[in-house]
């Protein structure tokens, strides 16, 4: 009986903490050598998919503290202000190497079985599924670090390839694997639960491959438009893509502590509303709060032209967030209907979705706080956060941070709802709304697609609204010409630019004196040098960004890196600068620049220490310093 040793260079080459060697060791599936009958492709593929769902250890570090912070899906610091943690990064590098190791092993075993004639009716499909899944994992790794090996699965010493080569390889893999899937095959492995995404529905795997190909093709749109167009058009041509909720690539979470435990389940992570999301939500779609919430909330709803309490001694002003020094002491007049579905209103303890994490702490149950005296006014301010809705700025708050006891207090902040925290949801890797927003963008670019840009854009909104259960507001929302705080509206045909500013009413938080202020629509100088705020691409990416919350922060981060969209406010710099973000200072904070925002993760220190040659090769392929602010090949420079 032929014995199979599953060789892989990926694990040793990429898991930098493992000492390098001239030859790659063999990874055996059993304690000794395994026969071709004993090694099952589906087990290896399942292990890879389940592992990549992320156990709480790595999910907290990467999904929450890196991706959700980098994308501004939540208030946070870490990479959003230029700070990373080598231990977290090293762990992620090790974990994703293991996931790739299993995917590569699945491919190798499948090929061995085919060569030996030891096949079952579904063996070819398992091979193609493994290739499709590996393409996702490699794209995830490259989108985080940049250059990675693409030949680690070939059983030879791998070399690091530049990002362009990685993407060309992945696009070829998705094209070939999708074409070779046999969707007419009905046979499946005996354990249908072995495929946690699609239960061996080969037609859905084909849809996933095509949608993934669309995603990766669009990633090249700003640097390699010809390749992007060709690949996208080929992937979309047959309309065989993720088109509805039934096609989502998603994995069921479960409570506990294993790779299927929820990615946002750790109680000590507050997961509160960001200023970016709040500014995008507020006003967008023109749906009034009174039309969304019961009458008991209506007295808290503020007029449409009201911006809040002005508290300049306690909230930052050194940022291009247009409402940074204001605290909304009520509920906004109009807001995107997904906002209240995603984030619980402070003090709304009767909401079954209200998240009381951490359960051993009472901070989320108390809404009264006092802002300490200090600053020019030297006045203490009592705050009751019940029935308010605020997103706070990240960055350095200087002395204001020590006086402000509200921004870090659980009871004052809208927090992600419990259904995303309690390990009972399904983690989404690819949803139908993304497919439609990709088609809409392709249409705007003049590419050949199966539906108009407007139809795709509105279908993407429809799919997202259906997921959130707010479809009753869909018609009014799609027709709205109201601007959000960033100057973008919903209606496809409404492309009039907002004025430079608008007049808003406020109340001085120290004297209780009403006043009026000129509030700027922020100028996003990364995108088209700040000349537009309400063109079609701004609309598409605004909707895509909102829809991707909270499950797809890496994609939201990638879109911002690629386009500079949507508008994300700069971290505040009340002390004049940020230690790990040297380009952003008190002299530059009113503009946006790509190097104000994280662009990648640094390679773990173990790679440089244990594999100096590989590290040198990786950095050379990167084309810049190994830091958080070196842009990837496909990103805005």
XYZ file of C-alpha atoms in Angstrom:
637
model
C 0.000 0.000 0.000
C 1.433 3.368 -0.961
C 2.173 5.647 1.985
C 1.469 9.338 1.684
C 3.556 11.941 3.457
C 1.942 15.352 3.215
C 4.809 17.704 2.482
C 4.448 21.402 2.822
C 6.862 24.262 2.699
C 4.214 26.795 3.598
C 4.135 26.027 7.301
C 7.883 26.232 7.801
C 8.478 29.139 5.493
C 5.662 31.293 6.761
C 5.409 30.427 10.426
C 8.397 32.513 11.318
C 8.645 31.194 14.830
C 9.708 27.765 13.535
C 13.447 27.520 12.803
C 14.280 27.499 9.119
C 15.886 24.499 7.462
C 17.243 23.624 4.054
C 14.679 20.920 3.392
C 11.053 20.993 4.342
C 9.953 18.441 6.878
C 7.075 16.090 6.196
C 3.772 16.650 7.959
C 2.040 13.329 8.540
C -1.670 13.237 9.144
C -1.374 10.160 11.405
C 1.368 9.544 13.996
C 3.096 7.475 11.353
C 2.763 7.405 7.606
C -0.825 7.294 6.329
C -2.198 5.390 3.399
C -4.206 7.010 0.637
C -7.332 5.331 2.031
C -6.740 6.747 5.501
C -6.149 10.363 4.543
C -9.392 12.065 3.565
C -9.348 15.332 1.633
C -12.549 16.547 3.259
C -11.048 16.347 6.758
C -8.145 18.567 5.792
C -10.392 21.081 4.032
C -12.813 21.171 6.954
C -9.972 21.767 9.408
C -8.797 24.692 7.295
C -12.222 26.341 7.037
C -13.073 25.817 10.697
C -9.682 27.075 11.798
C -9.989 30.226 9.698
C -13.283 31.052 11.384
C -10.891 31.987 14.239
C -10.851 30.890 17.849
C -11.307 33.653 20.466
C -7.578 34.087 20.996
C -6.726 35.046 17.443
C -10.112 36.583 16.627
C -9.732 39.163 19.368
C -6.295 40.163 18.176
C -6.864 40.178 14.424
C -10.566 40.448 13.621
C -11.402 42.880 16.441
C -8.268 44.779 17.429
C -6.659 44.920 13.981
C -9.284 44.708 11.236
C -12.242 46.369 12.944
C -10.009 49.161 14.222
C -8.197 49.638 10.919
C -11.511 49.859 9.063
C -13.033 52.213 11.670
C -15.959 49.855 12.150
C -15.557 50.493 15.867
C -13.890 53.024 18.135
C -10.373 51.846 18.647
C -6.690 52.475 18.722
C -3.971 49.936 17.828
C -3.277 49.999 14.088
C -5.758 52.829 13.507
C -3.281 55.179 15.179
C -0.122 53.401 14.067
C 0.386 50.943 16.919
C 0.685 47.198 16.492
C 1.732 44.280 18.668
C 4.354 41.854 17.451
C 2.948 39.078 19.621
C -0.504 39.413 18.060
C 0.962 39.553 14.569
C 3.177 36.538 15.213
C 0.190 34.564 16.430
C -1.816 35.461 13.340
C 1.069 34.529 11.041
C 1.305 31.162 12.752
C -2.446 30.551 12.655
C -2.979 31.437 9.001
C 0.037 29.327 8.086
C -1.720 26.374 9.727
C -4.942 27.086 7.814
C -2.983 27.254 4.570
C -1.080 24.155 5.553
C -4.330 22.195 5.794
C -5.648 23.613 2.511
C -2.377 22.804 0.737
C -2.382 19.316 2.210
C -5.951 18.778 0.988
C -4.871 19.714 -2.529
C -1.820 17.473 -2.388
C -3.758 14.474 -1.083
C -6.471 14.950 -3.685
C -3.875 15.065 -6.444
C -2.215 11.931 -5.018
C -5.554 10.118 -5.053
C -6.261 11.155 -8.623
C -2.801 10.037 -9.743
C -3.266 6.685 -7.993
C -6.766 6.193 -9.359
C -8.038 6.077 -5.780
C -10.947 8.390 -6.355
C -14.578 8.758 -5.480
C -17.207 10.585 -7.537
C -16.626 13.764 -5.537
C -12.816 13.687 -5.277
C -12.331 16.177 -8.111
C -14.811 18.575 -6.551
C -13.037 18.397 -3.193
C -9.821 19.268 -5.010
C -11.379 22.311 -6.657
C -13.082 23.413 -3.424
C -9.725 23.232 -1.675
C -8.118 25.368 -4.371
C -10.915 27.943 -4.131
C -10.641 28.073 -0.364
C -6.862 28.333 -0.503
C -7.246 31.319 -2.845
C -9.303 33.074 -0.179
C -6.741 32.329 2.535
C -3.852 33.531 0.403
C -5.717 36.727 -0.433
C -6.388 37.286 3.269
C -2.733 36.837 4.115
C -1.500 39.014 1.262
C -4.035 41.748 2.050
C -2.604 41.889 5.548
C 1.133 41.595 4.924
C 1.742 42.078 1.188
C 4.230 39.691 -0.458
C 3.782 36.020 0.471
C 4.983 32.717 -0.996
C 2.771 31.238 -3.683
C 4.763 28.046 -4.190
C 4.831 26.723 -0.645
C 2.374 23.974 -1.566
C 4.688 22.592 -4.248
C 7.013 20.886 -1.811
C 9.981 23.109 -2.609
C 11.637 25.928 -0.741
C 9.199 28.772 -1.270
C 10.110 32.242 -2.366
C 8.170 35.383 -1.513
C 6.295 36.805 -4.470
C 5.263 40.394 -4.961
C 1.581 41.245 -4.531
C 0.946 41.506 -8.262
C 2.213 37.971 -8.815
C 0.150 36.718 -5.884
C -3.017 38.243 -7.311
C -2.394 36.970 -10.827
C -1.894 33.486 -9.401
C -5.087 33.676 -7.323
C -7.167 34.881 -10.239
C -5.872 32.022 -12.379
C -6.603 29.530 -9.596
C -10.169 30.724 -9.156
C -10.786 30.659 -12.890
C -9.415 27.157 -13.338
C -10.924 25.634 -10.192
C -14.345 27.079 -10.956
C -14.252 25.700 -14.504
C -13.297 22.244 -13.246
C -16.017 21.967 -10.596
C -18.526 19.324 -11.645
C -21.824 20.772 -10.461
C -23.789 17.846 -11.914
C -22.188 15.484 -9.401
C -24.579 14.610 -6.581
C -22.331 12.362 -4.497
C -20.981 13.830 -1.262
C -18.748 12.668 1.570
C -20.694 10.835 4.257
C -20.323 13.639 6.786
C -22.307 16.543 5.306
C -21.260 18.712 8.251
C -17.701 18.462 7.009
C -18.265 21.479 4.787
C -19.379 24.123 7.304
C -20.110 26.700 4.610
C -22.089 24.882 1.897
C -22.504 21.249 3.015
C -20.866 20.136 -0.256
C -23.217 22.073 -2.503
C -20.860 22.265 -5.467
C -22.979 24.806 -7.346
C -22.648 27.216 -4.440
C -18.893 26.702 -4.322
C -18.812 27.720 -7.979
C -20.756 30.872 -7.145
C -18.326 31.624 -4.344
C -15.361 31.164 -6.685
C -16.811 33.605 -9.202
C -17.695 36.198 -6.566
C -14.220 35.870 -5.074
C -12.754 36.366 -8.531
C -14.840 39.531 -8.865
C -13.586 40.772 -5.486
C -9.938 40.174 -6.303
C -10.255 41.557 -9.823
C -11.744 44.782 -8.478
C -8.822 45.057 -6.067
C -6.626 45.740 -9.109
C -8.865 48.451 -10.531
C -6.644 51.402 -9.646
C -3.291 49.922 -10.691
C -3.988 47.323 -13.378
C -7.281 48.335 -14.951
C -6.947 46.132 -18.024
C -6.373 42.966 -16.030
C -9.103 43.944 -13.569
C -11.620 44.489 -16.365
C -10.810 41.263 -18.180
C -10.982 39.108 -15.068
C -14.106 40.774 -13.711
C -16.035 40.534 -16.937
C -15.172 36.857 -17.285
C -16.214 36.100 -13.704
C -19.526 37.938 -13.937
C -20.486 36.899 -17.457
C -22.664 33.913 -16.601
C -24.348 35.574 -13.600
C -23.258 32.517 -11.625
C -22.300 34.332 -8.446
C -23.452 34.862 -4.862
C -26.799 36.499 -5.531
C -28.949 35.977 -2.442
C -28.821 35.111 1.248
C -29.067 31.437 0.337
C -25.646 31.725 -1.338
C -23.731 33.461 1.480
C -20.385 31.901 2.332
C -20.853 31.786 6.099
C -19.975 29.567 9.038
C -22.185 28.908 12.054
C -20.668 30.030 15.353
C -21.080 28.220 18.643
C -20.463 29.133 22.251
C -17.367 27.968 24.088
C -13.686 28.291 23.258
C -12.722 26.681 19.986
C -12.338 27.769 16.353
C -16.121 28.050 15.922
C -16.614 30.395 18.855
C -17.805 33.834 17.801
C -15.161 36.185 16.457
C -16.554 39.107 18.476
C -17.408 37.174 21.638
C -14.773 38.359 24.119
C -16.616 40.312 26.790
C -13.835 42.772 27.586
C -13.844 44.209 24.044
C -16.454 47.022 24.168
C -17.063 47.103 20.369
C -18.624 50.548 20.386
C -19.797 52.754 17.545
C -17.051 54.650 15.721
C -17.200 58.281 14.683
C -16.788 57.140 11.065
C -19.845 54.900 11.054
C -21.890 57.436 12.999
C -21.085 60.199 10.501
C -21.978 57.925 7.589
C -25.206 56.785 9.250
C -26.497 60.165 10.421
C -28.938 61.705 7.954
C -28.310 59.066 5.295
C -31.532 57.908 3.667
C -33.750 60.507 5.296
C -35.565 57.965 7.509
C -36.594 59.672 10.733
C -35.847 58.097 14.082
C -39.512 58.504 14.989
C -40.381 56.170 12.104
C -37.968 53.551 13.407
C -38.431 53.541 17.190
C -41.496 53.332 19.468
C -43.141 56.468 20.851
C -41.278 56.135 24.155
C -38.120 57.317 22.377
C -39.643 60.255 20.530
C -39.058 62.893 23.190
C -35.306 62.199 22.871
C -35.246 62.899 19.128
C -33.533 66.164 18.228
C -34.290 68.540 15.342
C -32.577 67.824 12.041
C -30.414 70.955 12.290
C -29.183 70.241 15.829
C -25.627 68.979 16.315
C -25.410 68.615 20.102
C -23.709 70.081 23.153
C -20.505 71.913 22.336
C -17.828 70.779 24.805
C -14.484 71.976 23.492
C -12.682 71.430 26.809
C -13.627 67.764 26.839
C -13.817 66.707 23.190
C -11.088 67.044 20.538
C -10.877 69.695 17.856
C -7.638 68.574 16.160
C -9.289 66.264 13.626
C -11.238 66.639 10.405
C -14.231 64.917 11.978
C -16.847 67.644 11.359
C -18.664 67.118 14.668
C -15.772 66.156 16.929
C -16.346 68.801 19.664
C -20.077 68.073 19.952
C -21.881 65.531 22.093
C -25.360 64.595 20.859
C -27.547 64.743 23.970
C -30.396 62.856 22.312
C -31.171 60.801 19.248
C -30.487 62.049 15.710
C -33.491 63.217 13.727
C -32.664 61.018 10.726
C -30.392 58.006 10.575
C -29.749 54.967 8.419
C -32.174 52.283 9.697
C -29.362 49.757 10.063
C -27.724 51.836 12.790
C -30.197 51.005 15.562
C -30.177 47.358 14.465
C -26.406 47.115 14.771
C -25.802 49.226 17.881
C -27.860 49.399 21.071
C -28.973 52.778 22.372
C -27.351 53.591 25.749
C -29.709 53.032 28.631
C -32.147 50.965 26.573
C -31.970 47.997 28.925
C -35.262 46.528 27.720
C -33.804 45.941 24.261
C -33.171 42.159 24.031
C -30.167 42.985 21.877
C -28.551 45.222 24.491
C -25.113 43.855 25.319
C -24.205 44.035 29.018
C -20.633 42.866 28.486
C -18.510 42.567 30.477
C -20.965 40.657 32.645
C -18.845 41.136 35.783
C -18.884 44.925 35.395
C -21.717 47.432 35.810
C -20.369 50.104 33.491
C -22.854 49.412 30.708
C -25.752 49.651 33.182
C -24.913 53.163 34.360
C -25.463 56.125 32.067
C -24.686 59.049 34.409
C -21.178 60.490 34.391
C -19.513 63.772 35.229
C -17.000 65.445 32.958
C -14.261 66.776 35.216
C -13.621 70.504 35.445
C -10.706 71.875 33.462
C -9.765 73.770 30.359
C -10.698 77.351 29.634
C -14.186 77.027 31.123
C -13.031 75.011 34.176
C -16.586 73.704 34.466
C -17.678 70.205 35.400
C -20.552 68.871 33.297
C -23.058 66.226 34.315
C -23.940 63.820 31.520
C -26.811 61.371 31.270
C -26.236 59.215 28.210
C -29.649 57.516 28.175
C -31.245 57.706 24.739
C -28.218 59.268 23.073
C -26.231 58.154 20.044
C -22.596 59.203 19.699
C -19.518 57.883 17.964
C -16.188 58.956 19.369
C -12.930 59.899 17.707
C -9.832 57.755 18.053
C -6.397 59.194 18.600
C -4.664 61.295 21.218
C -7.074 63.340 23.332
C -4.346 64.945 25.419
C -5.565 66.628 28.621
C -9.142 66.432 27.369
C -8.964 62.670 27.603
C -8.191 62.741 31.300
C -11.121 65.085 31.935
C -13.582 63.170 29.761
C -15.119 60.268 31.665
C -17.810 59.630 29.060
C -15.960 58.452 25.955
C -14.512 55.408 27.754
C -17.582 54.594 29.805
C -19.652 51.622 28.647
C -22.972 53.149 29.637
C -22.461 56.186 27.422
C -21.634 54.469 24.142
C -23.737 52.641 21.560
C -22.299 49.140 21.546
C -22.578 46.295 19.074
C -25.692 44.265 19.777
C -25.674 40.974 21.630
C -26.569 38.785 18.646
C -23.131 39.526 17.187
C -21.399 38.827 20.494
C -23.019 35.651 21.839
C -21.644 33.102 19.335
C -25.082 32.306 17.916
C -24.752 34.043 14.555
C -23.084 32.943 11.358
C -19.798 34.578 10.475
C -20.107 35.911 6.937
C -17.103 35.620 4.612
C -18.959 36.735 1.466
C -22.496 38.108 1.137
C -24.743 38.891 -1.807
C -24.669 42.647 -1.223
C -20.932 42.677 -1.944
C -21.498 40.999 -5.299
C -23.992 43.679 -6.328
C -21.883 46.593 -5.132
C -18.951 45.156 -7.093
C -21.146 45.000 -10.203
C -22.294 48.570 -9.615
C -18.691 49.745 -9.376
C -17.765 47.801 -12.506
C -20.641 49.487 -14.343
C -19.433 52.924 -13.265
C -16.024 51.993 -14.643
C -17.588 51.146 -18.006
C -17.071 47.384 -17.802
C -19.508 44.899 -19.321
C -21.818 43.581 -16.596
C -25.220 41.832 -16.628
C -27.215 44.684 -15.088
C -27.117 48.461 -14.903
C -25.120 50.233 -12.248
C -28.262 51.617 -10.664
C -29.983 48.239 -10.597
C -26.947 46.591 -9.006
C -26.483 49.403 -6.474
C -30.118 49.295 -5.409
C -30.075 45.494 -5.296
C -27.069 45.647 -2.982
C -28.965 47.976 -0.652
C -31.996 45.681 -0.859
C -29.925 42.628 0.095
C -28.405 44.464 3.048
C -31.761 45.800 4.233
C -33.197 42.296 4.055
C -30.385 40.974 6.238
C -31.069 43.654 8.849
C -34.842 43.302 8.690
C -35.523 46.921 7.689
C -36.977 46.405 4.201
C -40.081 48.431 5.096
C -37.929 51.554 4.739
C -36.309 50.521 1.456
C -38.339 52.537 -1.054
C -38.073 55.831 0.835
C -34.409 55.200 1.563
C -33.425 54.601 -2.076
C -35.195 57.788 -3.149
C -33.644 59.998 -0.478
C -31.566 63.041 -1.417
C -30.605 63.876 2.183
C -26.875 64.162 2.811
C -25.136 62.410 5.651
C -22.443 64.224 7.631
C -19.919 63.318 4.933
C -21.940 64.926 2.134
C -23.195 61.740 0.464
C -26.814 60.864 -0.328
C -28.499 57.588 -1.273
C -30.443 58.263 -4.488
C -28.527 57.039 -7.529
C -29.772 59.904 -9.674
C -28.993 62.563 -7.069
C -25.362 63.454 -7.707
C -25.519 67.135 -6.779
C -22.616 68.020 -4.563
C -23.380 69.386 -1.096
C -22.330 72.912 -0.194
C -19.016 73.370 1.554
C -20.765 73.726 4.902
C -24.121 73.999 6.624
C -25.453 75.915 9.596
C -26.282 73.883 12.675
C -27.739 74.701 16.046
C -25.965 73.670 19.230
C -25.991 74.377 22.955
C -22.886 75.459 24.834
C -22.349 72.618 27.267
C -20.840 74.899 29.910
C -23.284 77.815 29.874
C -26.398 76.151 28.381
C -26.475 79.000 25.864
C -27.886 78.168 22.409
C -25.765 79.030 19.426
C -25.232 78.397 15.743
C -22.142 77.035 14.069
C -20.879 76.552 10.551
C -20.176 72.838 10.185
C -18.005 71.732 7.288
C -18.668 68.781 5.069
C -15.289 67.039 5.324
C -12.935 67.196 2.358
C -11.592 63.747 1.557
C -8.317 64.633 -0.113
C -7.416 60.975 -0.731
C -10.267 60.508 -3.198
C -10.128 62.736 -6.286
C -8.221 65.304 -4.239
C -11.372 66.103 -2.270
C -13.232 67.497 -5.297
C -16.328 65.300 -4.858
C -18.372 63.801 -2.055
C -21.508 62.564 -3.799
C -20.489 60.903 -7.051
C -21.600 57.393 -7.889
C -18.505 55.665 -6.553
C -18.794 57.511 -3.226
C -22.383 56.283 -2.967
C -21.473 52.694 -3.815
C -18.610 52.423 -1.356
C -20.567 54.197 1.382
C -23.320 51.616 1.048
C -20.842 48.764 0.779
C -18.990 49.935 3.893
C -22.187 50.132 5.939
C -23.347 46.732 4.676
C -20.024 45.068 5.518
C -20.338 46.003 9.194
C -19.680 44.004 11.340
C -18.671 40.812 9.534
C -16.276 42.021 6.843
C -13.897 44.575 8.346
C -10.960 43.375 6.250
C -12.881 44.145 3.064
C -13.913 47.552 4.400
C -10.270 48.271 5.212
C -9.181 47.081 1.765
C -11.682 49.339 -0.003
C -10.421 52.342 1.924
C -6.825 51.449 1.130
C -7.721 50.972 -2.540
C -9.836 54.095 -3.051
C -9.715 56.310 0.012
C -13.462 55.684 0.380
C -15.589 56.161 2.318
C -14.470 59.237 4.237
C -12.795 58.218 7.489
C -11.852 60.976 9.892
C -8.250 61.363 10.981
C -7.316 60.352 14.514
C -7.160 63.416 16.733
C -3.783 64.875 17.708
C -4.504 67.040 20.748
C -0.863 66.783 21.850
C 0.386 67.783 18.407
C 1.319 64.381 16.982
C 1.018 60.627 17.382
C 4.164 58.710 18.385
C 3.692 55.984 15.767
C 2.017 58.010 13.030
C 4.586 60.676 12.166
C 2.859 62.136 9.091
C -0.280 63.158 11.012
C 0.311 66.289 13.078
C -1.420 69.421 14.303
C -0.332 71.024 11.028
C -1.822 68.351 8.732
C -4.928 67.014 10.466
C -7.461 68.861 8.299
C -6.433 66.932 5.196
C -6.561 63.212 4.475
C -3.568 61.272 3.247
C -3.056 57.570 2.666
C -0.156 57.492 5.103
C -2.373 58.751 7.927
C -4.090 55.354 7.875
C -2.668 51.838 8.325
C -1.888 50.110 5.051
C -0.743 46.663 6.170
C 0.636 44.636 9.079
C 4.353 44.355 9.682
C 5.883 40.941 9.288
C 6.405 39.229 12.653
C 9.862 39.638 14.134
C 10.356 35.892 13.998
C 10.540 35.964 10.210
C 13.499 38.322 10.234
C 15.196 36.476 13.087
C 14.807 32.935 11.789
C 14.675 33.436 8.032
C 16.675 36.515 7.170
C 16.835 35.621 3.479
C 13.070 35.203 3.208
C 12.451 38.401 5.125
C 14.817 40.392 2.901
C 13.112 38.981 -0.157
C 9.662 39.862 1.209
C 10.581 43.466 1.975
C 12.225 43.899 -1.427
C 9.017 42.642 -3.062
C 7.001 44.993 -0.864
C 8.858 47.965 -2.311
C 9.002 49.946 0.902
C 9.784 49.816 4.580
C 8.336 47.028 6.666
C 5.970 49.240 8.616
C 2.239 49.870 8.913
C 2.193 52.734 6.421
C 3.792 51.229 3.310
C 1.009 50.874 0.755
C 0.389 47.571 -0.968
C 0.705 47.356 -4.751
C -3.040 47.744 -5.380
C -3.625 50.553 -2.854
C -3.684 54.340 -3.111
C -0.272 55.850 -2.661
